[in-house]
Each structure stands twice: as structure tokens, then as C-alpha cells.
Amino acid sequence: MKGKKIFPLLLSATMLTGLLAGCASKEENAPANDPAGNTNEQATNANGVDISKEVKLVYYLWGSEGIANKDILAEINKLLKRDINATLEVKYIDWPDIATKYPLLFASGEKFDMSHASPGAAVSYFTLAGQDALVDITDMLDKVAPTLKAAIPEETWAGSKFNGKIYGVPSLYSEYTPTGFAYRSDLLKKYGMENIDSIEDMEKYMDNVLANESYPPINGNANDAFNMYRMLVDTTDQWLNAPGIALTELNLVTESKEDYKKVFHPAFTQEFEDWAVKMREWADKGYWPKDILSSQVDAGTNMRAANSAAYLTHAQDWIGKYGTDMKAQPESDPYFYTFAEESGKIKRKMGVENSTVISSNSENPERALMAIEKFMTDPEYYNLIQYGIEGRQYVIEDGVKKTPPGFDDKVDGGGFAAWSLRNDKYNLLMDTENPVRNTLYAEWDKVAINDPYMGFSFDSKNVTTEIAAISNVNQQLGMQLMLGKTSKDPKEAVADYRKQLEAAGIDKVIAEVEAQLAGFESTAN
């Protein structure tokens, strides 16, 4: 984003969570009679749904449990019991376990009610819908959650449809997540530079770091291999990510959004070979540590410890960590160079990319949908799930969310990774945010493109063995190439990588992706 500063919303790694909270506002869906009473009459809400029986809903979220989460959940459950005669149990899939445990959640047959879902998750939202793992809520919305249905625009619902049916509730939160380079503006000015708008500027900055500082420019770990690959894709012509191989690896691409039905692996291009040579040059210069493949500490953590000059991430993560960055290094004021901006390839996030879904194994799908409606359309619920308990996790001053006096992270810290439930209408400004965020997003709104593959679900069952083999090649030689750590000359290593991809079945995977794309018509414009 060309040296502009951004306004962070809580979110990490992933777009991480906001601490949680409570405001006040009760919706119209209060029970007609006391569901806890000893009456024989059937209790219903305003929409005529039977809520006479108290139920417990199980909600799976990513991340670990915060210290104060149980206290926050207790406040949430008071509201749920009052309004829909339900209580909520939150179960967690910790960040390192998502790739393995999230798919098992649906494959195991476990009975639970709600979960986060996304087309880019370890198992795609559209794949889950196609496997009947999710409840079809199309007709249920009118009866159970009319307020929710009305709050979400028709075009947003349309992006959530699979074979004409709706299987998840999309978020109403505006965000962009292009990959980029977060760097210290205080060092930039120290070197007499104004901003970073290109890879050449980035190199100049890193050369200055090597000449003037005691740490590597990007003091990161092996995950930066994938960030380097994303930089290659985002800065090369009109290349866009394509389905078939997980985006957490060295994935397939297409040459442009207009040519989306033809895909290829960049490894077989001159651009990839040239990039591998550049990565060796960067490694030899010392742009990252010699032990980067075994390092356990990421560059962002090192930058906050004054041991790195930059880190690679996506824009929303940088936004969310701006306050943390500034607290750790008050003079740093990190800027962000967005790789895809110059080529006009910043993709807007569609609501379906962060969705809340109901498991087909849920015993109470209507009550689950009612809970989702509350979390997304009632600020009393919204503030609790997103920010916590007012006065303990946060206070609001002049419309801005701030940390309360006396806040102790070891006692009061907590939060839920419930970003799928976010709604711009109720989102609070935070004192850790850079207000440029709104201006920047307004600029990107004017030029952003839609992902041509939105709504497409790749079925990998015919190439499962090949994809596993390709993943192994990527985890070994692919990562080494992207960090300049191959034992051979990079050009020779690229030749080996191509041979290993071919042996693993890359051509079969590409053919399968293109065969499935043949019958898919993109709605991107």
C-alpha cells in the first residue's frame, strides 16, 4: 500500500479477534413466555419458533482459550438463556492444529452446532456444502432469522450460494488481505528514503539495514518461504492465485482473471527461475538469518523486540498488529508496501470468505441460526463476542474502544476468533487503530477486483495422492528455493523442482482443475 499507514482492527495471523464486550440493546425476539417457567404452554419467540426446551449449542472457533473467556461466555449465556432459551459452549482448535483438526471436525461425525468456514480454509466452505456437511439455511432464514436475512445484502447472500442454496452466514465486515512488507518508517527516514513502492525500493531499504543495523532486515522463519512466493505471484503481470493446491503452499495460478479456466504452476516459467536466482542473492546478502529454515521466531515478533527491520504478512494482520507494534517500538510507526497494488490486483474480500456455518450433525439448527442472528444484529451480543465485558476488557470513550485502567492481561485478557460474525454497523473504532484504514479501504474499493474463482469448489478426490506428493515436494525443495537455501545452484535446483513436481503428478492435478473449471462460469466482473 505504498508506504501508507493503516488502521488496525484486531486480528492476527490471521485476522485475529477483538477482545470482547457488552453494550445494551435487546432485539424483538424475546420469548413470548418464560422458557424457564413451569408452564405446559409451548414457549415461542416472535417468529413462532418453539423454544420451550433449553438447549446447549456447541460452537467451534479457531485459536486458544483466553484467560477471561469463561467469564465473557457466562455473560453471553445470560443473554442467550433470556432470549432463545439456549446456552453456548465454545470449543477451540488451536492455530497450529487447524490444518489437521478442522477437516476432521466434519469428517468425524462429531455432533456440534456452529463453526467458522471459508472457501480458503483447510477444507473449503463449498466443498463442505457439496458433501452435505452443512445445513441448508435458505428457507430457514425467513422463519428463524428474518432480521439477519434483511441485514445482509442480496449480493452478499448470492456469494454464499452453492447450487442455488445458502449453507452459511457471511460476515458483514469490510476488509482487504493483500500480502505485503511491513517496515519501520523511522529507519526509512533514517536512511533518507520516503517510502517503499517497489521491490527495488525494498532492496534499497534492506541494504541500508545491513549497513547500519545489527540484525537482518527480515529476521523471520521458514514460513517466509510462502510469503516470498506470494510476492512473486502478486508482482508478476496479472497472475492470480488459482485452485487445486492449497494457498498455504506454492500454489497454482492463472495468467489473468479473464483467462481463469487455464491454470499453471509458476515453477515452469522463466519468471520463477529468475525469482529463485533473486532469492539466492537475497539469502547470500543476509536479508534473513542463515538458520531461517529452523528458526522458531517470526520476523514480526523479532521486530517488536528491535531485532528485525520488517516482517512479511497480509494487510489486515498488519492493521491488527499496528497498536502492538507501536507499543513495543514507539518510534517505529510501521508502513506497508502492498505487493499487488501496482498491478491492480487487490482482491476484495467477499462475505463468504468468513462465514458461520451450521453442521449437518447439529441437533438444534434453528436455535443455532437464532444465535448467529443475535451475534450479528444485536450490539449487546456483538460487543460481548467481539470485545468482551465493558469495563473489564474495554471501555468506550468518545466512541472509541480503549483498554480500561487497571487492565491486567494475565487476569482480564481474552477474546474469541469470531471474525465471521463481524458487522461494520456495530464495529467499534479502537485507540490502537490507525484511522488511515478507512481512507485506504475507500481507495481500494474503487479499484479492487473480484476473485474469479469465488463460488468454485475444487473436488480433489481424483488427485488426492498427487496433491499429497506435491505438498511434500513443496515442503522440501519448494521452500528452500524461496529462501535461497538449496544445496545446488538455484537454476539447477529449479530444474530438479520441475522434475519432482512432474513425478508427483502436477500435470494430472492441472488437468483435473481445468476439467472442473470447464463447467464453471465466474461471476467476477
Short mmCIF file of C-alpha atoms in Angstrom, two decimals:
data_model
loop_
_atom_site.label_atom_id
_atom_site.label_comp_id
_atom_site.label_asym_id
_atom_site.label_seq_id
_atom_site.Cartn_x
_atom_site.Cartn_y
_atom_site.Cartn_z
CA MET A 1 0.00 0.00 0.00
CA LYS A 2 2.79 2.28 -0.89
CA GLY A 3 4.07 3.47 2.43
CA LYS A 4 0.66 4.36 3.75
CA LYS A 5 -0.25 3.66 7.33
CA ILE A 6 -3.35 1.68 8.22
CA PHE A 7 -5.90 1.46 10.97
CA PRO A 8 -5.72 -1.90 12.71
CA LEU A 9 -8.62 -3.98 13.68
CA LEU A 10 -7.81 -6.86 16.00
CA LEU A 11 -6.82 -9.90 14.04
CA SER A 12 -3.73 -11.88 13.78
CA ALA A 13 -2.31 -14.28 11.60
CA THR A 14 -4.85 -14.45 10.66
CA MET A 15 -7.07 -11.73 11.21
CA LEU A 16 -7.30 -12.33 14.81
CA THR A 17 -10.03 -11.48 17.24
CA GLY A 18 -11.07 -8.45 19.18
CA LEU A 19 -11.26 -8.67 22.96
CA LEU A 20 -14.97 -8.97 23.82
CA ALA A 21 -17.69 -6.91 25.44
CA GLY A 22 -21.20 -5.82 26.32
CA CYS A 23 -23.35 -2.91 25.29
CA ALA A 24 -27.06 -2.75 25.60
CA SER A 25 -29.91 -3.30 23.21
CA LYS A 26 -32.42 -6.06 23.20
CA GLU A 27 -33.97 -7.26 19.98
CA GLU A 28 -37.60 -8.11 19.44
CA ASN A 29 -37.08 -11.87 19.62
CA ALA A 30 -37.74 -12.22 23.34
CA PRO A 31 -39.64 -15.36 24.36
CA ALA A 32 -43.39 -14.92 24.50
CA ASN A 33 -43.42 -16.62 27.87
CA ASP A 34 -40.70 -17.54 30.32
CA PRO A 35 -38.94 -20.61 28.88
CA ALA A 36 -37.69 -21.47 32.34
CA GLY A 37 -41.19 -21.36 33.80
CA ASN A 38 -43.17 -24.43 34.79
CA THR A 39 -45.98 -23.86 32.34
CA ASN A 40 -47.29 -26.50 29.95
CA GLU A 41 -47.74 -23.93 27.22
CA GLN A 42 -45.29 -24.03 24.35
CA ALA A 43 -42.80 -21.16 24.56
CA THR A 44 -42.09 -19.42 21.27
CA ASN A 45 -40.14 -16.43 20.08
CA ALA A 46 -41.62 -13.63 17.98
CA ASN A 47 -41.23 -15.72 14.82
CA GLY A 48 -43.22 -18.66 16.14
CA VAL A 49 -40.24 -20.95 16.74
CA ASP A 50 -40.61 -23.39 19.60
CA ILE A 51 -38.00 -22.58 22.26
CA SER A 52 -39.69 -24.32 25.20
CA LYS A 53 -36.81 -26.76 25.62
CA GLU A 54 -33.48 -25.34 26.79
CA VAL A 55 -30.60 -26.45 24.54
CA LYS A 56 -26.83 -26.20 24.61
CA LEU A 57 -25.12 -25.12 21.40
CA VAL A 58 -21.52 -26.11 20.66
CA TYR A 59 -19.51 -23.54 18.69
CA TYR A 60 -16.05 -24.40 17.32
CA LEU A 61 -13.66 -21.46 16.97
CA TRP A 62 -10.03 -21.19 15.95
CA GLY A 63 -7.37 -20.17 18.45
CA SER A 64 -6.80 -20.91 22.11
CA GLU A 65 -8.98 -20.07 25.10
CA GLY A 66 -8.23 -16.73 26.73
CA ILE A 67 -7.95 -16.31 30.49
CA ALA A 68 -11.23 -14.41 30.76
CA ASN A 69 -13.15 -16.28 28.06
CA LYS A 70 -15.27 -18.27 30.52
CA ASP A 71 -16.34 -15.07 32.26
CA ILE A 72 -17.28 -13.45 28.96
CA LEU A 73 -19.12 -16.57 27.86
CA ALA A 74 -21.10 -16.56 31.10
CA GLU A 75 -22.40 -13.08 30.22
CA ILE A 76 -23.24 -14.23 26.69
CA ASN A 77 -25.14 -17.20 28.08
CA LYS A 78 -27.27 -14.97 30.31
CA LEU A 79 -28.49 -13.22 27.16
CA LEU A 80 -28.99 -16.43 25.16
CA LYS A 81 -30.94 -18.04 28.01
CA ARG A 82 -33.10 -14.93 28.29
CA ASP A 83 -33.83 -14.57 24.59
CA ILE A 84 -33.74 -18.00 22.93
CA ASN A 85 -33.54 -20.43 25.88
CA ALA A 86 -30.09 -21.68 24.91
CA THR A 87 -26.56 -21.69 26.24
CA LEU A 88 -23.32 -21.79 24.32
CA GLU A 89 -20.23 -23.94 24.78
CA VAL A 90 -17.15 -22.80 22.85
CA LYS A 91 -14.58 -25.38 21.80
CA TYR A 92 -11.22 -24.37 20.35
CA ILE A 93 -8.96 -25.58 17.57
CA ASP A 94 -5.57 -24.05 18.29
CA TRP A 95 -3.77 -22.29 15.44
CA PRO A 96 -1.08 -24.96 14.82
CA ASP A 97 -3.77 -27.67 14.62
CA ILE A 98 -6.17 -26.05 12.16
CA ALA A 99 -4.85 -27.78 9.03
CA THR A 100 -5.38 -31.24 10.55
CA LYS A 101 -8.14 -30.90 13.14
CA TYR A 102 -10.50 -28.61 11.22
CA PRO A 103 -11.17 -31.11 8.39
CA LEU A 104 -11.57 -33.90 10.97
CA LEU A 105 -14.25 -31.89 12.72
CA PHE A 106 -16.56 -32.52 9.78
CA ALA A 107 -15.25 -35.94 8.75
CA SER A 108 -15.50 -37.49 12.24
CA GLY A 109 -19.27 -37.24 12.58
CA GLU A 110 -18.94 -35.31 15.84
CA LYS A 111 -22.14 -33.61 16.96
CA PHE A 112 -21.68 -29.84 17.16
CA ASP A 113 -23.65 -26.85 16.01
CA MET A 114 -21.60 -23.97 14.60
CA SER A 115 -18.18 -23.30 13.13
CA HIS A 116 -16.17 -20.84 11.08
CA ALA A 117 -15.92 -21.67 7.36
CA SER A 118 -14.25 -20.18 4.31
CA PRO A 119 -13.51 -21.11 0.70
CA GLY A 120 -9.82 -20.79 1.65
CA ALA A 121 -9.94 -22.95 4.78
CA ALA A 122 -8.22 -26.34 5.06
CA VAL A 123 -11.47 -27.78 3.72
CA SER A 124 -13.43 -25.32 1.59
CA TYR A 125 -16.85 -23.94 2.51
CA PHE A 126 -18.07 -25.01 -0.92
CA THR A 127 -16.61 -28.50 -0.50
CA LEU A 128 -18.39 -28.88 2.83
CA ALA A 129 -21.64 -27.73 1.23
CA GLY A 130 -21.19 -30.22 -1.60
CA GLN A 131 -20.55 -33.04 0.88
CA ASP A 132 -23.78 -32.32 2.80
CA ALA A 133 -21.72 -31.44 5.86
CA LEU A 134 -23.62 -28.17 6.34
CA VAL A 135 -27.26 -27.29 6.94
CA ASP A 136 -29.11 -25.66 4.04
CA ILE A 137 -30.45 -22.49 5.68
CA THR A 138 -32.09 -20.99 2.57
CA ASP A 139 -35.70 -21.47 3.66
CA MET A 140 -34.94 -21.37 7.38
CA LEU A 141 -33.80 -17.73 7.22
CA ASP A 142 -37.29 -16.30 6.64
CA LYS A 143 -38.84 -18.13 9.57
CA VAL A 144 -35.99 -18.23 12.07
CA ALA A 145 -33.80 -15.20 11.37
CA PRO A 146 -35.65 -12.57 9.28
CA THR A 147 -33.69 -9.72 10.88
CA LEU A 148 -30.43 -11.38 9.86
CA LYS A 149 -31.67 -12.07 6.34
CA ALA A 150 -32.67 -8.44 5.88
CA ALA A 151 -29.36 -7.15 7.29
CA ILE A 152 -27.24 -8.93 4.69
CA PRO A 153 -27.45 -7.61 1.10
CA GLU A 154 -28.75 -9.97 -1.56
CA GLU A 155 -25.48 -9.82 -3.47
CA THR A 156 -23.63 -10.95 -0.34
CA TRP A 157 -26.03 -13.85 0.13
CA ALA A 158 -25.53 -14.70 -3.53
CA GLY A 159 -21.81 -15.21 -2.96
CA SER A 160 -22.65 -17.80 -0.29
CA LYS A 161 -24.78 -19.95 -2.55
CA PHE A 162 -23.80 -23.43 -3.67
CA ASN A 163 -26.04 -24.95 -6.31
CA GLY A 164 -28.51 -22.18 -5.62
CA LYS A 165 -28.73 -22.83 -1.86
CA ILE A 166 -27.28 -20.94 1.14
CA TYR A 167 -25.17 -23.01 3.54
CA GLY A 168 -23.54 -20.32 5.65
CA VAL A 169 -23.99 -16.83 7.07
CA PRO A 170 -21.43 -14.43 5.51
CA SER A 171 -19.79 -11.70 7.55
CA LEU A 172 -20.66 -8.03 7.07
CA TYR A 173 -17.17 -6.74 7.72
CA SER A 174 -15.14 -4.83 5.13
CA GLU A 175 -11.53 -5.92 4.82
CA TYR A 176 -8.69 -6.50 2.42
CA THR A 177 -5.89 -9.00 2.90
CA PRO A 178 -3.27 -8.48 0.17
CA THR A 179 0.23 -9.62 1.12
CA GLY A 180 2.92 -7.05 1.75
CA PHE A 181 6.01 -5.83 3.55
CA ALA A 182 5.55 -4.11 6.93
CA TYR A 183 8.60 -1.97 7.65
CA ARG A 184 9.82 0.60 10.16
CA SER A 185 9.27 4.13 8.93
CA ASP A 186 11.74 5.51 11.49
CA LEU A 187 14.51 3.51 9.83
CA LEU A 188 13.23 4.53 6.41
CA LYS A 189 13.64 8.19 7.31
CA LYS A 190 17.00 7.49 8.90
CA TYR A 191 18.19 6.23 5.52
CA GLY A 192 16.81 9.25 3.67
CA MET A 193 14.03 7.32 1.95
CA GLU A 194 10.40 8.42 1.62
CA ASN A 195 8.56 5.14 1.16
CA ILE A 196 8.71 1.70 -0.47
CA ASP A 197 6.76 1.37 -3.71
CA SER A 198 8.59 -1.46 -5.44
CA ILE A 199 10.84 -4.47 -4.96
CA GLU A 200 13.77 -2.22 -5.88
CA ASP A 201 12.85 0.17 -3.05
CA MET A 202 12.53 -2.82 -0.76
CA GLU A 203 16.04 -3.97 -1.67
CA LYS A 204 17.44 -0.48 -1.09
CA TYR A 205 15.85 -0.40 2.35
CA MET A 206 17.22 -3.83 3.26
CA ASP A 207 20.69 -2.89 2.04
CA ASN A 208 20.59 0.12 4.35
CA VAL A 209 19.56 -2.11 7.24
CA LEU A 210 22.52 -4.40 6.59
CA ALA A 211 24.87 -1.41 6.51
CA ASN A 212 23.51 0.32 9.62
CA GLU A 213 21.81 -2.14 11.98
CA SER A 214 22.89 -5.20 13.97
CA TYR A 215 20.07 -7.50 12.80
CA PRO A 216 18.82 -8.93 9.48
CA PRO A 217 16.19 -6.92 7.60
CA ILE A 218 13.72 -9.84 7.75
CA ASN A 219 14.64 -11.84 10.82
CA GLY A 220 11.98 -14.49 10.30
CA ASN A 221 11.40 -18.21 9.99
CA ALA A 222 10.54 -20.85 7.38
CA ASN A 223 7.01 -19.53 6.86
CA ASP A 224 8.55 -16.60 4.99
CA ALA A 225 9.15 -19.01 2.10
CA PHE A 226 5.44 -18.78 1.32
CA ASN A 227 5.47 -15.01 1.72
CA MET A 228 8.27 -14.79 -0.85
CA TYR A 229 6.19 -16.93 -3.20
CA ARG A 230 3.18 -14.66 -2.69
CA MET A 231 5.38 -11.70 -3.54
CA LEU A 232 6.36 -13.41 -6.80
CA VAL A 233 2.73 -14.08 -7.75
CA ASP A 234 1.44 -10.65 -6.70
CA THR A 235 4.14 -8.68 -8.53
CA THR A 236 4.16 -10.71 -11.76
CA ASP A 237 1.98 -9.43 -14.61
CA GLN A 238 -1.70 -10.26 -13.99
CA TRP A 239 -1.08 -13.60 -12.30
CA LEU A 240 -3.77 -14.58 -9.80
CA ASN A 241 -3.98 -17.49 -7.39
CA ALA A 242 -5.90 -20.48 -8.75
CA PRO A 243 -7.47 -23.51 -7.03
CA GLY A 244 -6.02 -27.02 -6.92
CA ILE A 245 -3.13 -26.67 -4.48
CA ALA A 246 -3.58 -25.06 -1.06
CA LEU A 247 -2.76 -21.36 -0.91
CA THR A 248 -0.58 -22.16 2.10
CA GLU A 249 1.85 -23.78 -0.33
CA LEU A 250 3.40 -22.97 -3.71
CA ASN A 251 0.05 -22.97 -5.44
CA LEU A 252 -1.25 -22.85 -9.00
CA VAL A 253 -2.04 -19.57 -10.77
CA THR A 254 -3.79 -18.23 -13.83
CA GLU A 255 -2.40 -15.54 -16.14
CA SER A 256 -5.36 -13.22 -15.60
CA LYS A 257 -8.92 -13.06 -14.28
CA GLU A 258 -10.18 -13.19 -17.88
CA ASP A 259 -8.25 -16.41 -18.57
CA TYR A 260 -9.28 -18.10 -15.32
CA LYS A 261 -10.08 -21.50 -16.86
CA LYS A 262 -6.43 -22.05 -17.81
CA VAL A 263 -4.09 -22.68 -14.87
CA PHE A 264 -0.40 -23.49 -14.50
CA HIS A 265 2.36 -23.85 -11.94
CA PRO A 266 4.80 -20.92 -11.94
CA ALA A 267 7.73 -23.31 -11.44
CA PHE A 268 7.71 -23.94 -15.20
CA THR A 269 8.17 -20.28 -16.13
CA GLN A 270 11.20 -18.06 -16.64
CA GLU A 271 9.81 -15.68 -14.03
CA PHE A 272 10.04 -18.41 -11.39
CA GLU A 273 13.63 -19.28 -12.32
CA ASP A 274 14.62 -15.60 -12.19
CA TRP A 275 12.92 -15.29 -8.81
CA ALA A 276 14.79 -18.30 -7.44
CA VAL A 277 18.06 -16.65 -8.51
CA LYS A 278 16.99 -13.43 -6.75
CA MET A 279 16.10 -15.35 -3.59
CA ARG A 280 19.59 -16.85 -3.54
CA GLU A 281 21.06 -13.36 -3.92
CA TRP A 282 18.92 -12.08 -1.05
CA ALA A 283 19.90 -15.01 1.15
CA ASP A 284 23.61 -14.54 0.35
CA LYS A 285 23.35 -10.84 1.17
CA GLY A 286 21.93 -11.70 4.57
CA TYR A 287 18.43 -10.29 4.13
CA TRP A 288 17.29 -13.06 6.51
CA PRO A 289 19.19 -15.25 9.02
CA LYS A 290 21.24 -18.23 7.92
CA ASP A 291 19.16 -20.50 10.15
CA ILE A 292 15.80 -19.26 8.85
CA LEU A 293 14.60 -22.78 7.99
CA SER A 294 14.96 -23.89 11.61
CA SER A 295 14.17 -20.61 13.38
CA GLN A 296 11.16 -20.70 15.71
CA VAL A 297 10.61 -16.94 15.93
CA ASP A 298 8.79 -14.95 13.24
CA ALA A 299 10.01 -11.60 11.93
CA GLY A 300 7.08 -9.67 13.44
CA THR A 301 7.95 -10.85 16.92
CA ASN A 302 11.58 -10.01 16.29
CA MET A 303 10.68 -6.54 15.02
CA ARG A 304 8.78 -5.82 18.21
CA ALA A 305 11.91 -6.86 20.10
CA ALA A 306 14.02 -4.45 17.99
CA ASN A 307 15.65 -7.42 16.28
CA SER A 308 14.22 -7.09 12.76
CA ALA A 309 13.56 -4.17 10.42
CA ALA A 310 10.43 -5.61 8.81
CA TYR A 311 8.07 -8.55 8.50
CA LEU A 312 6.00 -10.06 5.70
CA THR A 313 2.28 -10.52 6.25
CA HIS A 314 -1.13 -9.56 4.86
CA ALA A 315 -2.63 -6.11 5.25
CA GLN A 316 -5.31 -6.99 7.78
CA ASP A 317 -2.76 -8.69 10.04
CA TRP A 318 -0.55 -5.61 9.87
CA ILE A 319 -3.61 -3.47 10.61
CA GLY A 320 -4.45 -5.59 13.63
CA LYS A 321 -0.90 -5.50 14.97
CA TYR A 322 -0.27 -1.80 14.44
CA GLY A 323 -1.02 -0.96 18.06
CA THR A 324 1.15 -3.82 19.30
CA ASP A 325 3.97 -2.75 17.00
CA MET A 326 3.78 0.83 18.22
CA LYS A 327 3.61 -0.18 21.88
CA ALA A 328 6.70 -2.35 21.52
CA GLN A 329 8.64 0.18 19.38
CA PRO A 330 7.02 3.64 19.75
CA GLU A 331 9.26 5.22 17.11
CA SER A 332 8.73 2.51 14.52
CA ASP A 333 5.37 3.67 13.04
CA PRO A 334 5.28 0.75 10.55
CA TYR A 335 4.32 1.42 6.94
CA PHE A 336 3.16 -1.23 4.48
CA TYR A 337 4.18 -1.96 0.88
CA THR A 338 1.38 -3.92 -0.81
CA PHE A 339 2.75 -6.23 -3.50
CA ALA A 340 -0.40 -6.45 -5.65
CA GLU A 341 -1.23 -2.75 -5.68
CA GLU A 342 0.92 -1.62 -8.61
CA SER A 343 -0.50 -4.36 -10.87
CA GLY A 344 -4.09 -3.54 -9.89
CA LYS A 345 -4.69 -6.98 -8.42
CA ILE A 346 -6.01 -6.19 -4.96
CA LYS A 347 -8.96 -8.53 -4.43
CA ARG A 348 -11.91 -7.51 -2.32
CA LYS A 349 -12.91 -9.92 0.41
CA MET A 350 -16.34 -11.40 -0.15
CA GLY A 351 -18.61 -12.07 2.83
CA VAL A 352 -18.48 -15.82 2.23
CA GLU A 353 -14.74 -15.80 2.89
CA ASN A 354 -15.58 -15.51 6.58
CA SER A 355 -18.79 -17.43 7.20
CA THR A 356 -20.53 -19.06 10.13
CA VAL A 357 -21.98 -22.44 9.26
CA ILE A 358 -24.23 -24.95 10.98
CA SER A 359 -23.14 -28.58 10.99
CA SER A 360 -25.47 -31.13 9.44
CA ASN A 361 -24.96 -33.06 12.69
CA SER A 362 -26.48 -30.23 14.72
CA GLU A 363 -29.50 -31.31 16.75
CA ASN A 364 -30.72 -27.71 17.03
CA PRO A 365 -30.07 -25.92 13.73
CA GLU A 366 -32.89 -23.41 14.18
CA ARG A 367 -31.63 -22.33 17.59
CA ALA A 368 -28.08 -22.11 16.19
CA LEU A 369 -29.28 -19.77 13.43
CA MET A 370 -31.13 -17.67 16.00
CA ALA A 371 -27.89 -17.34 17.99
CA ILE A 372 -25.99 -16.27 14.87
CA GLU A 373 -28.65 -13.64 14.22
CA LYS A 374 -28.24 -12.27 17.75
CA PHE A 375 -24.45 -12.08 17.48
CA MET A 376 -24.58 -10.22 14.17
CA THR A 377 -27.57 -7.90 14.61
CA ASP A 378 -27.78 -7.04 18.32
CA PRO A 379 -25.00 -4.80 19.69
CA GLU A 380 -25.46 -6.24 23.20
CA TYR A 381 -24.39 -9.63 21.90
CA TYR A 382 -21.99 -8.23 19.32
CA ASN A 383 -19.83 -6.35 21.79
CA LEU A 384 -19.55 -9.36 24.06
CA ILE A 385 -18.45 -11.82 21.39
CA GLN A 386 -16.15 -9.30 19.69
CA TYR A 387 -14.76 -7.20 22.56
CA GLY A 388 -15.63 -8.66 25.97
CA ILE A 389 -17.15 -7.22 29.09
CA GLU A 390 -17.42 -3.45 29.14
CA GLY A 391 -15.39 -2.02 31.99
CA ARG A 392 -13.17 -5.09 32.22
CA GLN A 393 -11.88 -5.84 28.72
CA TYR A 394 -12.69 -2.42 27.27
CA VAL A 395 -14.23 0.99 27.80
CA ILE A 396 -15.72 3.35 25.23
CA GLU A 397 -14.65 6.99 25.27
CA ASP A 398 -15.89 9.38 22.59
CA GLY A 399 -16.99 6.40 20.52
CA VAL A 400 -13.54 4.79 20.65
CA LYS A 401 -12.77 1.44 22.30
CA LYS A 402 -9.89 1.69 24.77
CA THR A 403 -8.18 -0.52 27.32
CA PRO A 404 -9.60 0.12 30.82
CA PRO A 405 -7.39 1.47 33.60
CA GLY A 406 -6.05 -1.42 35.66
CA PHE A 407 -6.45 -3.96 32.87
CA ASP A 408 -4.26 -6.98 33.61
CA ASP A 409 -3.73 -9.27 30.64
CA LYS A 410 -2.95 -12.19 32.96
CA VAL A 411 -6.36 -11.82 34.58
CA ASP A 412 -8.55 -9.93 32.12
CA GLY A 413 -7.08 -10.98 28.77
CA GLY A 414 -9.19 -12.98 26.40
CA GLY A 415 -11.19 -12.96 23.23
CA PHE A 416 -12.80 -15.14 20.61
CA ALA A 417 -11.69 -15.52 16.99
CA ALA A 418 -15.26 -14.79 15.92
CA TRP A 419 -14.42 -12.63 12.91
CA SER A 420 -17.08 -14.45 10.85
CA LEU A 421 -19.70 -12.72 12.99
CA ARG A 422 -18.42 -9.19 12.42
CA ASN A 423 -20.64 -6.40 11.13
CA ASP A 424 -19.42 -2.97 10.03
CA LYS A 425 -22.56 -1.44 11.54
CA TYR A 426 -21.52 -2.35 15.08
CA ASN A 427 -17.76 -2.41 14.78
CA LEU A 428 -16.04 -0.08 17.23
CA LEU A 429 -13.11 2.17 16.44
CA MET A 430 -10.11 1.29 18.60
CA ASP A 431 -7.44 3.51 20.05
CA THR A 432 -4.82 1.11 18.65
CA GLU A 433 -6.04 1.67 15.10
CA ASN A 434 -4.59 3.98 12.50
CA PRO A 435 -7.53 5.98 11.13
CA VAL A 436 -5.98 5.89 7.65
CA ARG A 437 -7.59 2.44 7.39
CA ASN A 438 -10.93 3.88 6.33
CA THR A 439 -9.35 6.15 3.72
CA LEU A 440 -7.21 3.34 2.37
CA TYR A 441 -10.10 0.90 2.11
CA ALA A 442 -12.15 3.54 0.35
CA GLU A 443 -9.35 3.87 -2.21
CA TRP A 444 -9.10 0.12 -2.67
CA ASP A 445 -12.88 -0.16 -3.01
CA LYS A 446 -12.63 1.89 -6.20
CA VAL A 447 -10.04 -0.34 -7.88
CA ALA A 448 -10.41 -3.77 -6.25
CA ILE A 449 -11.25 -6.81 -8.34
CA ASN A 450 -13.39 -9.82 -7.50
CA ASP A 451 -11.79 -13.26 -7.27
CA PRO A 452 -12.76 -15.07 -10.49
CA TYR A 453 -12.87 -18.37 -8.57
CA MET A 454 -15.36 -17.25 -5.94
CA GLY A 455 -18.06 -19.91 -5.80
CA PHE A 456 -15.90 -22.60 -7.39
CA SER A 457 -15.24 -25.69 -5.28
CA PHE A 458 -12.43 -27.96 -6.43
CA ASP A 459 -13.10 -31.64 -5.71
CA SER A 460 -9.71 -33.24 -5.12
CA LYS A 461 -10.85 -36.86 -4.74
CA ASN A 462 -9.37 -37.90 -8.12
CA VAL A 463 -5.93 -36.44 -7.33
CA THR A 464 -5.57 -36.89 -3.58
CA THR A 465 -2.38 -38.92 -3.93
CA GLU A 466 -0.84 -36.41 -6.33
CA ILE A 467 -1.67 -33.42 -4.13
CA ALA A 468 -0.07 -35.11 -1.13
CA ALA A 469 3.06 -35.82 -3.16
CA ILE A 470 3.19 -32.23 -4.44
CA SER A 471 2.81 -30.96 -0.89
CA ASN A 472 5.83 -32.99 0.12
CA VAL A 473 7.87 -31.53 -2.75
CA ASN A 474 6.77 -28.02 -1.79
CA GLN A 475 7.63 -28.52 1.86
CA GLN A 476 11.11 -29.61 0.92
CA LEU A 477 12.61 -28.17 -2.25
CA GLY A 478 9.95 -25.51 -2.89
CA MET A 479 10.52 -23.80 0.45
CA GLN A 480 14.29 -24.00 0.05
CA LEU A 481 14.07 -22.30 -3.36
CA MET A 482 12.01 -19.46 -1.95
CA LEU A 483 14.59 -18.81 0.77
CA GLY A 484 17.69 -19.33 -1.36
CA LYS A 485 18.72 -22.35 0.69
CA THR A 486 19.15 -25.07 -1.92
CA SER A 487 22.41 -27.03 -1.94
CA LYS A 488 22.67 -26.60 -5.71
CA ASP A 489 22.83 -23.53 -7.91
CA PRO A 490 19.29 -22.10 -7.98
CA LYS A 491 18.81 -22.78 -11.71
CA GLU A 492 19.79 -26.42 -11.22
CA ALA A 493 17.52 -26.59 -8.18
CA VAL A 494 14.60 -25.23 -10.21
CA ALA A 495 15.20 -27.94 -12.81
CA ASP A 496 15.08 -30.54 -10.03
CA TYR A 497 11.95 -28.96 -8.61
CA ARG A 498 10.24 -29.18 -12.01
CA LYS A 499 11.17 -32.85 -12.35
CA GLN A 500 9.93 -33.62 -8.84
CA LEU A 501 6.63 -31.81 -9.47
CA GLU A 502 6.13 -33.77 -12.68
CA ALA A 503 6.92 -37.04 -10.90
CA ALA A 504 4.46 -36.08 -8.16
CA GLY A 505 1.69 -35.60 -10.73
CA ILE A 506 1.41 -31.86 -11.25
CA ASP A 507 0.15 -32.30 -14.82
CA LYS A 508 -2.66 -34.57 -13.63
CA VAL A 509 -3.72 -32.05 -10.99
CA ILE A 510 -3.72 -29.19 -13.51
CA ALA A 511 -5.78 -31.27 -15.95
CA GLU A 512 -8.29 -32.10 -13.20
CA VAL A 513 -8.62 -28.44 -12.16
CA GLU A 514 -9.17 -27.33 -15.75
CA ALA A 515 -11.69 -30.11 -16.37
CA GLN A 516 -13.75 -28.98 -13.38
CA LEU A 517 -13.40 -25.30 -14.35
CA ALA A 518 -14.76 -26.06 -17.82
CA GLY A 519 -18.31 -26.05 -16.49
CA PHE A 520 -17.86 -23.13 -14.11
CA GLU A 521 -18.85 -19.60 -15.04
CA SER A 522 -17.26 -16.88 -12.92
CA THR A 523 -19.46 -14.11 -11.54
CA ALA A 524 -16.48 -11.74 -11.18
CA ASN A 525 -16.71 -8.55 -13.17
#
